[in-house]
Coordinates of C-alpha atoms in Angstrom, one line a residue:
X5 CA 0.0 0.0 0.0
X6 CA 1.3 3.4 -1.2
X7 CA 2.7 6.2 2.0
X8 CA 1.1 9.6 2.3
X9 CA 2.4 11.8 5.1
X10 CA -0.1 14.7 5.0
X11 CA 0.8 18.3 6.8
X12 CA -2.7 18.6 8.4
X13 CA -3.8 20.3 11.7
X14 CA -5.1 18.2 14.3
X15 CA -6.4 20.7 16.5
X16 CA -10.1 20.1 16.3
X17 CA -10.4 24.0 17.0
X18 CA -7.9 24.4 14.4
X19 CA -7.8 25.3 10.4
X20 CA -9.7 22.5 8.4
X21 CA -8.9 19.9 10.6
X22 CA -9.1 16.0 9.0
X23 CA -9.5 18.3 5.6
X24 CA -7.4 15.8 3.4
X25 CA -6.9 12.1 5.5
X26 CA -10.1 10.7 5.2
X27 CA -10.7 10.9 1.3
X28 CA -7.0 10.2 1.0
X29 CA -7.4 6.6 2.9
X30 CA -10.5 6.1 1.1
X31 CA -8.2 6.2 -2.5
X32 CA -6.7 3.0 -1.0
X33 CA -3.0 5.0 0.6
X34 CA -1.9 3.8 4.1
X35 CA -2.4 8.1 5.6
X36 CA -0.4 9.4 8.4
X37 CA -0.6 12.8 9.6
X38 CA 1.6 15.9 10.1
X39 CA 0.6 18.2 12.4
X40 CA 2.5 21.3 11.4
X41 CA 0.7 24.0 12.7
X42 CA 0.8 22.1 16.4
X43 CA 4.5 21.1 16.2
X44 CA 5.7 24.5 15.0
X45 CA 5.2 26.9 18.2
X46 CA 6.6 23.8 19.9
X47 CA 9.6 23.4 17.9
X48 CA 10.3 26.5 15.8
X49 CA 11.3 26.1 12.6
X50 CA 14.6 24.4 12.8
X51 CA 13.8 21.9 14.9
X52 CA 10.4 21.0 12.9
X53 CA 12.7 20.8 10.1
X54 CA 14.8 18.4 11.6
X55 CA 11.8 16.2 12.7
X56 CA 10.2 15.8 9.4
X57 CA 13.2 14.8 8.1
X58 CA 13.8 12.0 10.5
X59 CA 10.1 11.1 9.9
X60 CA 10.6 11.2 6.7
X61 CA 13.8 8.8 7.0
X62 CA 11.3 6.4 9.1
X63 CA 8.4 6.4 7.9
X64 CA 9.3 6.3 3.8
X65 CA 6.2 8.0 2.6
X66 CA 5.9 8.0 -1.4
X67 CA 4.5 11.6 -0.9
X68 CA 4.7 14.1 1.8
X69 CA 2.5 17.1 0.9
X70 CA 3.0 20.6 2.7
X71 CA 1.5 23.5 2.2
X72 CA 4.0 26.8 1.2
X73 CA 4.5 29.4 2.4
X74 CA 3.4 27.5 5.8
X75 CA 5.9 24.7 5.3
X76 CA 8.9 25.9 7.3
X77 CA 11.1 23.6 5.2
X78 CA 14.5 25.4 4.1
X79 CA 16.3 24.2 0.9
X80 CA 18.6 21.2 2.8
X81 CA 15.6 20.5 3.9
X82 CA 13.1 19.6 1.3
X83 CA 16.7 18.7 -0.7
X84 CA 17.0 15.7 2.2
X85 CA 13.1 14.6 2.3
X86 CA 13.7 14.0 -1.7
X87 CA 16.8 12.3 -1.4
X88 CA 15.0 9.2 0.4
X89 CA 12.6 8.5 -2.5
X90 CA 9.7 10.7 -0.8
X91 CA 8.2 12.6 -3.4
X92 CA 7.6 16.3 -2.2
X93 CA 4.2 18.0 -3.3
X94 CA 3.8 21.8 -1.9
X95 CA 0.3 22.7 -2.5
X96 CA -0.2 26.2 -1.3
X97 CA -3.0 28.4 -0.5
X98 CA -4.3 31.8 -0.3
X99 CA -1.5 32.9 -2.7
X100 CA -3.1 36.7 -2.8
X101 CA -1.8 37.1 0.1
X102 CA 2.0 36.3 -0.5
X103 CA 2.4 36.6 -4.4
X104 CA 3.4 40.1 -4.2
X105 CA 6.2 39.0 -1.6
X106 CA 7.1 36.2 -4.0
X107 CA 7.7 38.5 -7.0
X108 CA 9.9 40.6 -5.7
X109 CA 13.9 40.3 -6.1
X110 CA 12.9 39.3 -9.8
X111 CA 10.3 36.4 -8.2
X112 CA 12.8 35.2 -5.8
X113 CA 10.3 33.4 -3.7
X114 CA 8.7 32.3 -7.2
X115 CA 11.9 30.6 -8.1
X116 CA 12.5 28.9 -4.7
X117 CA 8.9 27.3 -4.7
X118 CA 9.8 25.8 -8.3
X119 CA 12.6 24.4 -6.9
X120 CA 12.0 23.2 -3.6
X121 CA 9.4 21.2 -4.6
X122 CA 8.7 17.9 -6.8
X123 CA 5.5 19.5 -7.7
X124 CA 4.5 23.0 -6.5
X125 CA 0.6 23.4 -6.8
X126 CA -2.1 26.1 -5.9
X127 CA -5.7 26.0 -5.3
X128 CA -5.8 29.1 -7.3
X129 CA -6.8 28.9 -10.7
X130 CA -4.6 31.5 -12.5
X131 CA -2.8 34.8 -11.4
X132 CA 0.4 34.8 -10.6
X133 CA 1.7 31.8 -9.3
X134 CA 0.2 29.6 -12.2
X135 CA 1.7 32.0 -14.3
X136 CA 5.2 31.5 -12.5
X137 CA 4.8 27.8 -13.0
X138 CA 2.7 26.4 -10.2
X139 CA -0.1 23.5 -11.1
X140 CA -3.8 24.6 -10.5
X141 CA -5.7 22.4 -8.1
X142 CA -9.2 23.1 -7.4
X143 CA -10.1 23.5 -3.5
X144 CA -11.5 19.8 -2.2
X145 CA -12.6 18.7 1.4
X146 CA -13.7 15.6 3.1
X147 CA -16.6 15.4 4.8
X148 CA -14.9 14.8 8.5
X149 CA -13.4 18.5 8.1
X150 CA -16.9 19.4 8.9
X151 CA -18.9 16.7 11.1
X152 CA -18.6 18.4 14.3
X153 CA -22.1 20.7 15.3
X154 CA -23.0 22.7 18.0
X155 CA -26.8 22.1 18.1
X156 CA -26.7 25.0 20.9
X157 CA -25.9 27.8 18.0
X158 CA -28.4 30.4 17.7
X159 CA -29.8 30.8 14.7
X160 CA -29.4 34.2 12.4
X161 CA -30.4 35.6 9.6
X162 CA -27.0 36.4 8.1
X163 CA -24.0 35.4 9.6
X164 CA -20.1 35.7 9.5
X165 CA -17.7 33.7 11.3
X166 CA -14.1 35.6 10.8
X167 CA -11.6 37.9 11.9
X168 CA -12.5 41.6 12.3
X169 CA -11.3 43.8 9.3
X170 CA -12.3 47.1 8.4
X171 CA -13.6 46.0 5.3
X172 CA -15.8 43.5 7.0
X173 CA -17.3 46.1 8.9
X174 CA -17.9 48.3 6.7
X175 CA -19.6 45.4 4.4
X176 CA -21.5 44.8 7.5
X177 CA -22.6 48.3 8.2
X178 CA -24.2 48.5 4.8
X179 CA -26.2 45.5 4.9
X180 CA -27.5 46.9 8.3
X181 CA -28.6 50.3 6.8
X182 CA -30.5 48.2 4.1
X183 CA -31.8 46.5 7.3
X184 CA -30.0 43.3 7.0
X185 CA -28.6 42.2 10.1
X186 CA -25.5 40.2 10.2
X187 CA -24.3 38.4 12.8
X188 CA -20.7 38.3 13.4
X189 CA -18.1 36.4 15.3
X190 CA -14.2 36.0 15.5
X191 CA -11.3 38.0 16.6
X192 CA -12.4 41.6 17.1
X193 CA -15.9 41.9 17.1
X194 CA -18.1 41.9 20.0
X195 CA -19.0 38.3 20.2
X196 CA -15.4 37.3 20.2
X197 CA -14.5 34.1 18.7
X198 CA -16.5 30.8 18.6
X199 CA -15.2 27.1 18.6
X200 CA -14.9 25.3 15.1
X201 CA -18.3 23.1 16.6
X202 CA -20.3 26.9 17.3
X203 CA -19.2 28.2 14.0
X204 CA -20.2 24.9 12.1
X205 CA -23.4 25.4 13.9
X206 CA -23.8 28.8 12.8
X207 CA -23.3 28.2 9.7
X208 CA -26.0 25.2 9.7
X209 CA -28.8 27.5 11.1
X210 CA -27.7 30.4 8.8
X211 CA -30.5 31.7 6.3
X212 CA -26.9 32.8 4.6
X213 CA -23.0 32.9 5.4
X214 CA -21.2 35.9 4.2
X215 CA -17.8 35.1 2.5
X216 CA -15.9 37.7 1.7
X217 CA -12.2 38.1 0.6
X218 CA -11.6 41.5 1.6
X219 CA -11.7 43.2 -1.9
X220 CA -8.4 40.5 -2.6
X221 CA -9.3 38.2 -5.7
X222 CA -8.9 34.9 -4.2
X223 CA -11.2 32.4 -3.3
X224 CA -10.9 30.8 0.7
X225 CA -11.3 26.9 2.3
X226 CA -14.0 28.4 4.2
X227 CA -16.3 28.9 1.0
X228 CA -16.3 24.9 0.5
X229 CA -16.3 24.6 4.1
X230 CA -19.8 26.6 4.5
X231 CA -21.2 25.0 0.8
X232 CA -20.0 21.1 3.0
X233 CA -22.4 21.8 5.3
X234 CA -25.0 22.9 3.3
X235 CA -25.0 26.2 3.4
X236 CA -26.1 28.9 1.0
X237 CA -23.7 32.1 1.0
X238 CA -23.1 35.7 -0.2
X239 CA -19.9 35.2 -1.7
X240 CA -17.6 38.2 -2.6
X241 CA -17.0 37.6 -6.4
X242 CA -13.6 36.3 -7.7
X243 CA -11.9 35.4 -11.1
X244 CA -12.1 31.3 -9.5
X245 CA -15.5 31.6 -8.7
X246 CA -16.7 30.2 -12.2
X247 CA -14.5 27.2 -11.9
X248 CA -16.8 25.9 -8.9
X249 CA -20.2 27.2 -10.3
X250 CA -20.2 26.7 -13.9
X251 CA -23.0 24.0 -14.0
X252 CA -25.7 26.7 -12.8
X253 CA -24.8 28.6 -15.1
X254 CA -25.8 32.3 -14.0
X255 CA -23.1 34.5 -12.3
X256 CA -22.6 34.1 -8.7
X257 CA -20.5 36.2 -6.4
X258 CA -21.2 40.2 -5.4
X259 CA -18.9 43.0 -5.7
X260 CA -19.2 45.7 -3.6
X261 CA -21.8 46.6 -0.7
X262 CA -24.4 47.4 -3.3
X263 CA -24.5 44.6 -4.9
X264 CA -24.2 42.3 -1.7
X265 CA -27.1 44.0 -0.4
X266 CA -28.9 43.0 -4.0
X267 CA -28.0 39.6 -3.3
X268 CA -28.7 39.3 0.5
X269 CA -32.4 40.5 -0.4
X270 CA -33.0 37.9 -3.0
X271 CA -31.4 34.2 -3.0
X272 CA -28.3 33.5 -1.6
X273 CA -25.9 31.7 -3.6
X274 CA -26.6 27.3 -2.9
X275 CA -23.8 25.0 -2.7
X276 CA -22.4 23.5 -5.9
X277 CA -22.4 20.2 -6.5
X278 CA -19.8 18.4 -3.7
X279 CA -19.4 15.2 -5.1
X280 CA -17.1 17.0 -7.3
X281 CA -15.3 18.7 -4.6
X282 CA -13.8 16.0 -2.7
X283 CA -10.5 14.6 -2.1
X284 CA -11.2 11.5 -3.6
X285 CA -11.9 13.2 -6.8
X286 CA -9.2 15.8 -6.7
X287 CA -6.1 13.4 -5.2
X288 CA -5.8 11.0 -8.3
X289 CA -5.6 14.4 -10.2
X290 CA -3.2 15.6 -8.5
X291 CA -1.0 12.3 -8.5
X292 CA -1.5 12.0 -12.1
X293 CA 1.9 15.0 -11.7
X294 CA 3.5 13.3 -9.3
X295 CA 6.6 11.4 -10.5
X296 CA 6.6 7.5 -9.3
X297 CA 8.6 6.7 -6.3
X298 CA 10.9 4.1 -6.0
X299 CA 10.0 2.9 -2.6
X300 CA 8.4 -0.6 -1.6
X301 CA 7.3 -1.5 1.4
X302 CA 7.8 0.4 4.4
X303 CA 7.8 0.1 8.5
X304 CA 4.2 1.6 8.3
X305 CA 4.8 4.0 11.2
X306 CA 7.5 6.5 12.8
X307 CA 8.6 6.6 16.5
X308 CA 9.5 10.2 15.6
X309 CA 5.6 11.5 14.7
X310 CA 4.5 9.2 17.6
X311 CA 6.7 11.2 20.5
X312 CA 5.9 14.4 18.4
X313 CA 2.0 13.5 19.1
X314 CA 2.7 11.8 22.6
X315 CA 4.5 15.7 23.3
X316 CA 1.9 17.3 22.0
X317 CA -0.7 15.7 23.9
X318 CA 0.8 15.9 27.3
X319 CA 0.7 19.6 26.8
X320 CA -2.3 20.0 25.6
X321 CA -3.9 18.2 28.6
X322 CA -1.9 20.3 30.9
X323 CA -3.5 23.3 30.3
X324 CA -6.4 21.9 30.2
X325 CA -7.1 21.6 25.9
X326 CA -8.9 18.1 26.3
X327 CA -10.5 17.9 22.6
X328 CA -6.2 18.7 21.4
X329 CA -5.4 16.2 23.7
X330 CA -7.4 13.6 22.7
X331 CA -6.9 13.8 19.4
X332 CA -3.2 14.0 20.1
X333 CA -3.1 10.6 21.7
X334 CA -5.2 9.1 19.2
X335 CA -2.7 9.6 16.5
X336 CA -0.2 8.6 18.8
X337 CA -2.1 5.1 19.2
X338 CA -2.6 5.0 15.5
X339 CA 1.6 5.3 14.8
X340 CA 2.1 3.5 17.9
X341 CA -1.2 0.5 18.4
X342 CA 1.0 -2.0 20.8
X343 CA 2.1 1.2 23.3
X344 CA -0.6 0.4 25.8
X345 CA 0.6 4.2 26.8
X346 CA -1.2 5.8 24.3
X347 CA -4.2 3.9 25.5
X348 CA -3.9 5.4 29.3
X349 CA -3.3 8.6 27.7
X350 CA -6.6 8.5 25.7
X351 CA -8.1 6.9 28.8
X352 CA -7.2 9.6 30.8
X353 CA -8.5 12.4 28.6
X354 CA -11.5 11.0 28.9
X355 CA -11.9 10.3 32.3
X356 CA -11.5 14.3 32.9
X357 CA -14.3 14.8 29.9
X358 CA -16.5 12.1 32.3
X359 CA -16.7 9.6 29.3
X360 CA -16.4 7.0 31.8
X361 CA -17.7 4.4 29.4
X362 CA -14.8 5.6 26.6
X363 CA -11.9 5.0 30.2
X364 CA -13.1 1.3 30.5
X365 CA -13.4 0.6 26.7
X366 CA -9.8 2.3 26.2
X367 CA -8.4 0.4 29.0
X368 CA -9.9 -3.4 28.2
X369 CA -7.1 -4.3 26.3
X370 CA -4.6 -3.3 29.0
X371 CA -3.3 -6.5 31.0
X372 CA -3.1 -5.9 34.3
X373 CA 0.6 -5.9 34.9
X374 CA 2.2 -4.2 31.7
X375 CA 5.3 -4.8 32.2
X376 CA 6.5 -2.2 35.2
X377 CA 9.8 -2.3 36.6
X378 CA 9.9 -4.5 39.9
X379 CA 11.4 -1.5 41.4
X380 CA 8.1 0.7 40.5
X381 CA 5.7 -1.8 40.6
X382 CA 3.2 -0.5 43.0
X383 CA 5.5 1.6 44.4
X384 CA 4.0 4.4 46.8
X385 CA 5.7 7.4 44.9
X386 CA 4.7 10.0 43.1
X387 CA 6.8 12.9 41.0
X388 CA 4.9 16.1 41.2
X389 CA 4.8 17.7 37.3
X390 CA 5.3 21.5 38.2
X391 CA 3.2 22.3 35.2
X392 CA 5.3 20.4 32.8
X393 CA 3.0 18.3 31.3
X394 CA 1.5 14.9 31.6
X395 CA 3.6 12.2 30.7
X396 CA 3.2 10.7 34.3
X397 CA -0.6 11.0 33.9
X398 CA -3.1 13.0 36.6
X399 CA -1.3 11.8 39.5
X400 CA 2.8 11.3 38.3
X401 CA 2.3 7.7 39.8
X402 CA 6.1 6.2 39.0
X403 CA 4.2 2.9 38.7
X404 CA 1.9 4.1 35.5
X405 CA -0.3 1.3 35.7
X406 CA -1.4 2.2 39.4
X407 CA -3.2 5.0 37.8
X408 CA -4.8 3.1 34.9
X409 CA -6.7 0.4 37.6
X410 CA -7.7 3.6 39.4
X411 CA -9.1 5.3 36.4
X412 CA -11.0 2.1 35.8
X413 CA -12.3 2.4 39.4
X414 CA -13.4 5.1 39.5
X415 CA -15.2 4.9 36.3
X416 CA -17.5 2.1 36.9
X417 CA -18.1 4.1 40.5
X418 CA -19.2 7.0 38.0
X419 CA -21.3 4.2 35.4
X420 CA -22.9 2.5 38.8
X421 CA -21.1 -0.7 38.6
X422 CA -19.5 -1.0 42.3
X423 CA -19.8 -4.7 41.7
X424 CA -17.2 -4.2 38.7
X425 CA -15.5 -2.3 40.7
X426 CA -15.6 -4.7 43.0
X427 CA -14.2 -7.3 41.2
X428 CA -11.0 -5.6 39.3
X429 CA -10.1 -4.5 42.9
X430 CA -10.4 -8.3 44.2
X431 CA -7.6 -8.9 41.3
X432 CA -5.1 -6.8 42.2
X433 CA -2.2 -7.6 44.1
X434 CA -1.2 -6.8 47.6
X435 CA 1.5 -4.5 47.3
X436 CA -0.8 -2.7 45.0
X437 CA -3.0 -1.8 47.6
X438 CA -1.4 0.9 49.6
X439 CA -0.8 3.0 46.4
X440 CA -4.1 2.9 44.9
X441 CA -5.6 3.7 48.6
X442 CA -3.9 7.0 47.6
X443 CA -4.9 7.6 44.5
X444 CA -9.0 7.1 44.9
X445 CA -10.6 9.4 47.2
X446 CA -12.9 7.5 49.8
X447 CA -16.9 8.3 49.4
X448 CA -19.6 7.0 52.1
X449 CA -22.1 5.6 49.4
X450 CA -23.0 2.5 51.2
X451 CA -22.8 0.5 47.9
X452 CA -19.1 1.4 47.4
X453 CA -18.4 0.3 51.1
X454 CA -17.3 -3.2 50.2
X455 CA -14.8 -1.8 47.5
X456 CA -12.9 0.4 50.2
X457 CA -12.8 -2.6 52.5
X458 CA -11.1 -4.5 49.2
X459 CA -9.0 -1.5 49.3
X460 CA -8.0 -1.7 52.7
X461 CA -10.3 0.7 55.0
X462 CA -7.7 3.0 55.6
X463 CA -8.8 7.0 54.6
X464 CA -7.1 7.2 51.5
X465 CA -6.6 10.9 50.4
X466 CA -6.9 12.9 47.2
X467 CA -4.1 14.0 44.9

């Protein structure tokens, strides 16, 4: 099965999140993720480089795909990913915004994305960087970019989900003279910002979504985003427009408050036909340009991208960013299935969401005794984290599997199973005792009674 290491967020809360894997694994490639904009602020950029090229060197992808200017891959860098066989797509977008920059210094940055690359592509559809050499690649999605939903969402009228800009507002002022109201939220306006589940919602209870481009001619993710959920949007016109709508054949798009006002009044724009829009349609495409790799069979995984995630996670849960977390630790299971780690982790991300029933499904696999050094094993000692992170779980139990029996505990306390409970604390050994007494904090339900006698009877405490 053919290797594609994706650059792709894996904040939930992040920019189009799971916008590429899924259709990707559906076309029958073996998909592993990259979670740039994560690893980045972590790393800075010579240290990502370094990591990606060690996964690289591990994992033997036939493509990695990035996304320029957002790469953070120097020359040496992308030089070493193609050296191994890896084939190097850098499929950019929102060019607008950076193709000035890139023609300066007679198209320096033009030149370096030619080069850099085994194929530089764009999901715009002409302008400057197709005319300095890049390949056109309409904008696709899969549908898991945008299955989340916040049923709680109010519902408006109009509605904009973005970043404050003056030509937003002033866009927004008109429509309310003509006595349109538009409800907006993001970075500088008065309902701040909204989770990627609130603005899905939004968007799904929207008479309309206004999507404008601030006067630039380029064409956003978030139109296709808004038109995947079924939303019908006032679109600010651009030259790419016609190359998603051409099967309705009437002109879509406004330019200028007057004419967005027009359009608000009458019938927002509906989606286009998605089918046509997807990754599964638009990846062959693109690998039709892609030059065959050399490589066979691979290890299937990389104990690089698995501590990246396993880093990632642990901080995430530290400060408390459970949905980054979780999903953290699930791609750390996925490069890593046998770490029964990863498990715990996941178990205990869900244990603080009180998804008690996700704890004991995550943890069912786990033997009892993993494996723990004789010297930890059920040791009464704990290393306190000082903020660090969470690599020693909630409690920094140097005996990690004290803390997965107590997670267990406590969830079938929470599920009203004491007799489960019950049992697993009937099968654990003596000299496990003491610890978990310290780990489980003592309740007087007089069904739980007969576990703290299993436990000992002594008044554990709480940490």
């Amino acid at each position: 099965m053919r290797r594609a290491l994706l650059s792709e967020t894996i904040d939930p809360d992040g920019a189009l999140p799971h916008w590429m894997s899924p259709d990707v694994a559906r076309c029958g490639w073996d998909v592993h993720r990259l979670p740039t904009q994560e690893a980045i602020h972590l790393l800075g950029p010579g240290a990502y480089a370094d990591l990606v090229v060690d996964v690289v060197t591990e994992l033997r992808p036939h493509v990695l795909v990035v996304h320029p200017p957002v790469d953070f891959l120097s020359g040496s860098a992308c030089a070493a990913i193609r050296a191994t066989g890896t084939r190097l797509v850098g499929l950019g977008f929102d060019d607008a915004l950076y193709a000035s920059a890139w023609s300066d210094r007679e198209g320096a940055g033009f030149r370096d994305l030619a080069a850099r690359f085994d194929v530089w592509a764009t999901t715009a559809m002409a302008g400057p960087t197709v005319d300095a050499g890049a390949l056109p690649v309409r904008w696709a999605l899969s549908p898991e970019c945008v299955a989340d939903n916040d049923p709680g969402a109010p519902a408006h009228d109009v509605v904009l989900v973005g970043r404050w800009t003056a030509e937003r507002a002033a866009l927004i002022a008109a429509l309310d003279d003509a006595g349109i109201a538009v409800a907006a939220y993001g970075q500088g306006w008065p309902s701040g910002p909204v989770s990627r589940a609130r603005m899905l919602g939004l968007w799904r209870k929207a008479r309309c979504v206004l999507t404008p481009s601030d006067g630039r001619d380029m064409l956003k993710g978030r139109f296709l985003e808004a038109a995947f959920v079924g939303a019908s949007q006032l679109i600010e016109a651009c030259s790419d427009l016609p190359f998603y709508f051409r099967e309705q054949g009437t002109a879509v798009g406004f330019r200028g408050a007057a004419e967005c006002v027009a359009r608000a009044r009458g019938a927002p724009t509906p989606p286009p036909e998605l089918g046509a829009y997807r990754w599964t349609r638009r990846w062959p495409e693109v690998m039709t340009h892609v030059p065959a790799s050399p490589l066979d069979a691979g290890p299937g995984s990389s104990r690089t991208l698995a501590r990246l995630f396993t880093t990632l996670g642990h901080a995430a849960e530290a400060r408390g960013s459970l949905a980054l977390a979780a999903a953290c630790f699930a791609a750390w299971s996925g490069e890593r299935p046998d770490d029964p780690a990863a498990r715990l982790a996941c178990a205990r991300v869900a244990f603080t969401q009180e998804r008690h029933a996700n704890v004991l499904a995550a943890l069912a696999l786990l033997a009892s005794d993993v494996g723990s050094p004789a010297a930890v094993d059920g040791l009464d000692a704990f290393a306190p984290a000082h903020g660090q992170g969470t690599g020693l779980g909630l409690s920094g139990a140097l005996d990690p599997w004290l803390e997965s029996t107590a997670l267990q505990l406590a969830s079938h306390l929470a599920l009203g199973q004491p007799s489960a409970a019950l049992e697993l604390a009937r099968r654990q050994p003596t000299h496990r005792l003491a610890a978990l007494r310290e780990l489980l904090a003592r309740d007087d339900t007089p069904e739980h009674a007969a576990l703290w006698s299993a436990l000992g009877h002594g008044p554990p405490t709480t940490r």
